[in-house]
Short mmCIF file of C-alpha atoms and ligand atoms in Angstrom, two decimals:
data_model
loop_
_atom_site.label_atom_id
_atom_site.label_comp_id
_atom_site.label_asym_id
_atom_site.label_seq_id
_atom_site.Cartn_x
_atom_site.Cartn_y
_atom_site.Cartn_z
CA MET Z 1 4.56 17.82 79.85
CA TYR Z 2 5.30 20.61 82.84
CA TRP Z 3 7.63 22.42 81.26
CA THR Z 4 6.14 22.01 77.74
CA LEU Z 5 3.33 24.70 80.67
CA ILE Z 6 5.77 26.33 81.84
CA VAL Z 7 6.93 27.52 78.21
CA ILE Z 8 3.40 27.64 76.92
CA VAL Z 9 2.77 30.51 80.71
CA GLY Z 10 6.30 32.47 79.52
CA ILE Z 11 5.70 32.79 76.01
CA VAL Z 12 1.63 33.87 76.80
CA ALA Z 13 3.30 36.35 79.96
CA ALA Z 14 6.10 37.51 77.04
CA PHE Z 15 3.57 38.93 74.78
CA PHE Z 16 1.73 40.48 77.20
CA VAL Z 17 4.54 42.06 78.90
CA TRP Z 18 5.99 43.63 74.56
CA ALA Z 19 1.87 44.30 74.52
CA SER Z 20 1.76 45.80 77.22
CA ALA Z 21 5.04 47.99 77.73
CA ASP Z 22 6.23 48.00 73.52
CA ILE Z 23 4.45 51.88 72.23
CA GLY Z 24 5.52 50.13 68.80
CA SER Z 25 2.97 47.03 69.30
CA GLY Z 26 -0.34 48.56 69.38
CA VAL Z 27 -2.41 45.20 70.95
CA TYR Z 28 -4.44 47.77 72.90
CA LEU Z 29 -4.85 51.02 70.78
CA LYS Z 30 -3.52 51.78 67.60
CA THR Z 31 -0.46 53.95 67.31
CA LEU Z 32 1.56 55.94 64.37
CA CYS Z 33 5.51 55.47 66.14
CA ARG Z 34 7.72 55.88 61.94
CA LYS Z 35 5.64 57.02 58.44
CA ARG Z 36 6.31 53.78 55.74
CA THR Z 37 7.63 57.15 53.15
CA ASP Z 38 10.60 57.58 51.13
CA GLU Z 39 10.26 61.18 51.78
CA PRO Z 40 12.91 62.31 54.31
CA PHE Z 41 10.80 63.70 56.89
CA VAL Z 42 11.41 63.53 60.62
CA ALA Z 43 9.18 64.68 63.29
CA LEU Z 44 10.27 66.38 66.66
CA THR Z 45 8.51 65.13 69.97
CA PHE Z 46 8.60 67.06 73.28
CA ASP Z 47 7.46 65.30 76.49
CA ASP Z 48 6.20 65.95 79.83
CA GLY Z 49 6.15 69.72 79.35
CA PRO Z 50 5.61 72.98 79.54
CA ASP Z 51 9.13 73.86 81.60
CA ALA Z 52 9.15 77.16 83.20
CA VAL Z 53 12.97 77.23 81.76
CA MET Z 54 13.28 74.65 79.57
CA THR Z 55 10.42 74.80 76.97
CA PRO Z 56 10.73 78.62 76.19
CA ARG Z 57 14.90 78.08 75.63
CA LEU Z 58 13.44 74.80 73.52
CA LEU Z 59 11.39 77.57 71.21
CA ASP Z 60 13.43 79.42 71.12
CA VAL Z 61 16.51 76.91 69.44
CA LEU Z 62 13.07 76.47 67.44
CA ASP Z 63 12.27 78.91 65.85
CA ARG Z 64 16.14 79.91 65.08
CA TYR Z 65 15.80 76.92 63.03
CA GLY Z 66 12.57 78.08 61.80
CA VAL Z 67 11.26 74.22 62.63
CA LYS Z 68 7.65 73.23 63.76
CA ALA Z 69 7.71 70.17 67.09
CA ALA Z 70 5.09 67.91 68.70
CA PHE Z 71 4.69 69.33 73.00
CA PHE Z 72 3.11 66.37 75.04
CA LEU Z 73 1.41 68.14 77.45
CA VAL Z 74 1.21 67.08 81.41
CA GLY Z 75 -2.46 69.14 82.63
CA GLY Z 76 -1.40 69.71 85.80
CA LYS Z 77 1.40 71.93 84.55
CA VAL Z 78 -0.31 73.07 82.02
CA ARG Z 79 -2.79 75.39 84.65
CA LYS Z 80 0.98 75.97 86.24
CA TYR Z 81 2.67 77.69 83.74
CA PRO Z 82 -1.00 78.67 80.88
CA ASP Z 83 1.63 81.60 79.16
CA ILE Z 84 4.36 78.93 78.28
CA VAL Z 85 1.15 76.70 76.02
CA ARG Z 86 -0.12 79.70 75.02
CA ARG Z 87 3.39 80.65 73.23
CA ILE Z 88 4.01 76.54 72.12
CA VAL Z 89 0.29 77.38 70.57
CA ASN Z 90 1.27 80.23 68.44
CA ASP Z 91 4.20 80.42 67.13
CA GLY Z 92 2.94 77.20 65.42
CA HIS Z 93 3.73 74.00 66.88
CA ILE Z 94 1.63 71.34 67.62
CA VAL Z 95 -0.04 70.46 71.60
CA GLY Z 96 -0.97 67.20 72.86
CA ASN Z 97 -2.45 65.29 75.79
CA HIS Z 98 0.87 63.49 77.79
CA THR Z 99 -1.87 62.74 80.55
CA TYR Z 100 -2.57 65.36 83.53
CA THR Z 101 -0.41 63.24 86.39
CA HIS Z 102 1.82 61.92 84.69
CA SER Z 103 2.55 59.56 87.09
CA VAL Z 104 3.05 56.18 87.78
CA MET Z 105 0.80 54.54 88.05
CA PHE Z 106 -1.07 55.17 85.67
CA PRO Z 107 -1.19 52.12 83.70
CA LEU Z 108 -2.73 51.04 86.72
CA SER Z 109 -5.23 52.93 86.87
CA GLY Z 110 -9.48 51.73 86.29
CA GLY Z 111 -11.19 53.74 83.79
CA ARG Z 112 -12.37 56.49 85.27
CA SER Z 113 -9.74 58.32 86.85
CA VAL Z 114 -8.08 57.45 83.24
CA ARG Z 115 -10.36 59.31 81.31
CA LYS Z 116 -10.77 61.57 84.04
CA GLU Z 117 -6.55 62.78 83.39
CA ILE Z 118 -7.34 62.20 80.02
CA GLU Z 119 -9.92 65.14 79.99
CA ASP Z 120 -8.84 67.55 82.78
CA THR Z 121 -5.45 68.09 80.17
CA GLN Z 122 -8.22 68.58 77.41
CA ASN Z 123 -9.56 70.80 78.98
CA ALA Z 124 -6.39 72.14 81.29
CA VAL Z 125 -4.92 73.33 77.32
CA GLY Z 126 -9.24 73.88 75.84
CA ASN Z 127 -9.29 77.05 78.37
CA MET Z 128 -5.83 78.43 78.61
CA ALA Z 129 -4.48 78.03 75.11
CA GLY Z 130 -7.98 77.87 72.57
CA VAL Z 131 -7.00 74.00 71.12
CA ARG Z 132 -8.94 71.11 70.96
CA MET Z 133 -6.30 68.95 70.91
CA LYS Z 134 -7.28 64.94 68.98
CA LEU Z 135 -2.73 63.66 69.57
CA PHE Z 136 -2.05 61.64 72.73
CA ARG Z 137 1.40 60.42 74.19
CA PRO Z 138 0.69 57.34 76.89
CA PRO Z 139 2.80 57.93 79.80
CA PHE Z 140 6.18 55.94 79.51
CA GLY Z 141 4.37 53.77 76.81
CA VAL Z 142 2.37 52.50 78.69
CA THR Z 143 -0.89 50.86 77.28
CA ASN Z 144 -3.14 48.04 78.46
CA PRO Z 145 -6.94 47.53 77.73
CA VAL Z 146 -8.04 50.37 79.86
CA ILE Z 147 -6.24 53.11 78.34
CA GLY Z 148 -6.74 51.67 74.78
CA LYS Z 149 -10.87 52.19 75.94
CA ALA Z 150 -10.42 55.31 77.46
CA VAL Z 151 -8.26 57.58 74.00
CA ARG Z 152 -10.87 55.85 72.12
CA TYR Z 153 -13.96 56.74 74.42
CA CYS Z 154 -12.35 60.74 73.81
CA GLY Z 155 -11.95 60.51 70.35
CA LEU Z 156 -7.71 61.16 70.61
CA GLN Z 157 -5.03 59.59 68.13
CA ALA Z 158 -1.94 57.18 70.52
CA ILE Z 159 0.89 58.93 69.05
CA GLY Z 160 4.10 56.85 69.65
CA TRP Z 161 7.97 57.35 68.14
CA SER Z 162 10.27 54.78 66.36
CA VAL Z 163 13.88 57.08 67.96
CA ARG Z 164 13.74 57.51 71.06
CA SER Z 165 17.02 59.62 71.84
CA PHE Z 166 17.71 58.56 75.67
CA ASP Z 167 17.80 61.86 77.19
CA THR Z 168 16.26 61.18 80.62
CA PHE Z 169 19.57 58.99 81.76
CA GLU Z 170 21.35 62.00 84.23
CA GLY Z 171 24.93 62.38 83.29
CA ARG Z 172 24.77 60.73 80.06
CA ASP Z 173 26.90 62.94 77.37
CA ARG Z 174 25.23 64.43 75.49
CA THR Z 175 27.44 64.69 72.41
CA GLU Z 176 26.64 60.77 71.81
CA VAL Z 177 23.22 60.74 72.90
CA CYS Z 178 23.37 63.02 69.45
CA ARG Z 179 25.10 60.51 67.87
CA ARG Z 180 22.86 57.40 69.06
CA ILE Z 181 20.57 60.01 67.68
CA GLY Z 182 22.12 60.10 63.89
CA ARG Z 183 22.63 56.63 64.15
CA LYS Z 184 18.67 55.56 65.00
CA LEU Z 185 17.10 57.68 62.82
CA HIS Z 186 14.99 57.45 59.08
CA ASN Z 187 12.98 58.28 56.86
CA GLY Z 188 9.06 58.45 58.96
CA ALA Z 189 11.18 59.50 62.20
CA VAL Z 190 9.09 60.30 64.97
CA LEU Z 191 11.78 61.53 67.27
CA LEU Z 192 11.11 62.01 71.07
CA LEU Z 193 12.68 64.25 73.37
CA HIS Z 194 12.06 65.43 76.64
CA ASP Z 195 11.73 69.36 77.68
CA ARG Z 196 12.28 68.90 81.07
CA CYS Z 197 15.90 67.83 80.20
CA LYS Z 198 19.03 69.65 81.50
CA ASP Z 199 20.63 70.81 78.31
CA ALA Z 200 17.46 70.33 76.30
CA ASP Z 201 18.72 73.45 74.31
CA VAL Z 202 21.87 72.17 73.41
CA LEU Z 203 20.96 69.02 72.49
CA LEU Z 204 18.35 70.43 70.75
CA GLU Z 205 20.28 72.46 68.56
CA SER Z 206 22.70 68.87 67.48
CA VAL Z 207 20.25 67.58 66.37
CA LEU Z 208 18.76 69.97 63.96
CA LYS Z 209 22.30 70.34 63.34
CA GLU Z 210 22.78 66.78 62.02
CA ILE Z 211 19.35 66.62 59.95
CA LYS Z 212 20.34 69.11 57.98
CA ALA Z 213 23.49 67.39 57.30
CA ARG Z 214 21.15 64.14 56.81
CA ASN Z 215 19.41 66.12 54.29
CA MET Z 216 16.21 65.63 56.06
CA GLN Z 217 13.57 67.87 56.80
CA VAL Z 218 11.33 68.60 59.64
CA VAL Z 219 7.65 67.52 59.39
CA THR Z 220 4.61 68.12 61.98
CA LEU Z 221 2.95 64.78 63.23
CA ASP Z 222 0.24 66.04 61.19
CA LYS Z 223 1.90 66.04 57.69
CA LEU Z 224 3.58 63.47 58.32
CA PHE Z 225 0.60 61.22 58.80
CA ASP Z 226 -1.88 63.96 57.15
CA ILE Z 227 -3.75 63.24 60.46
CA GLU Z 228 -6.04 66.01 62.07
CA LYS Z 229 -3.95 67.81 64.66
CA TYR Z 230 -7.19 69.34 66.63
CA GLU Z 231 -10.94 69.28 66.78
CA ASN Z 232 -12.68 71.91 64.17
ZN1 ZN Q 301 6.34 61.77 80.11
#
């Protein structure tokens, strides 16, 4: 009896950990992580920018390859680097909401502060670049009932990923990071990258070569999922 109870509590606890920590669980928030398709499409996404140094470099690489991506921006950095945000939008890339402070406390915050994090970022990007974002990516991929409610209240669509690059692990060999991405790529993939990482531009170039070598095509999130990127 005692052991049965421990097993049941363990299973229930494991469920709640999975529901919160796995971006693909969709328990608290319907999140688009991959497109089930036979078409060789892949979408590129960059989190945690804009970065003063790296984001312009990434934009140069994307421009050179004629490829469009999505940037999930941190509102506080948007206020610091409005010109970069305007360039992202003017270059035809998508901008999405990645909260205002990207605090580690975000998943533990109450409804009012979660909503403020989201709305402050909506306003920052709206004021700086003139677009009303529709896409949201939760920091750390963590969701819970409070975050789910706030995102729905703000009318946003949550976007996850299906291929994590682990590019934030400092000191990890970039060739190995790219090789791993290559192994994980699939039709309809959403690839998670970060524009705050050292050598992110070098990694992006290798990834784009890998995608080309596999005869895959980079498409934007709105095209991949047939969704609206901005409010009209
Ligand atoms: Zn992030």
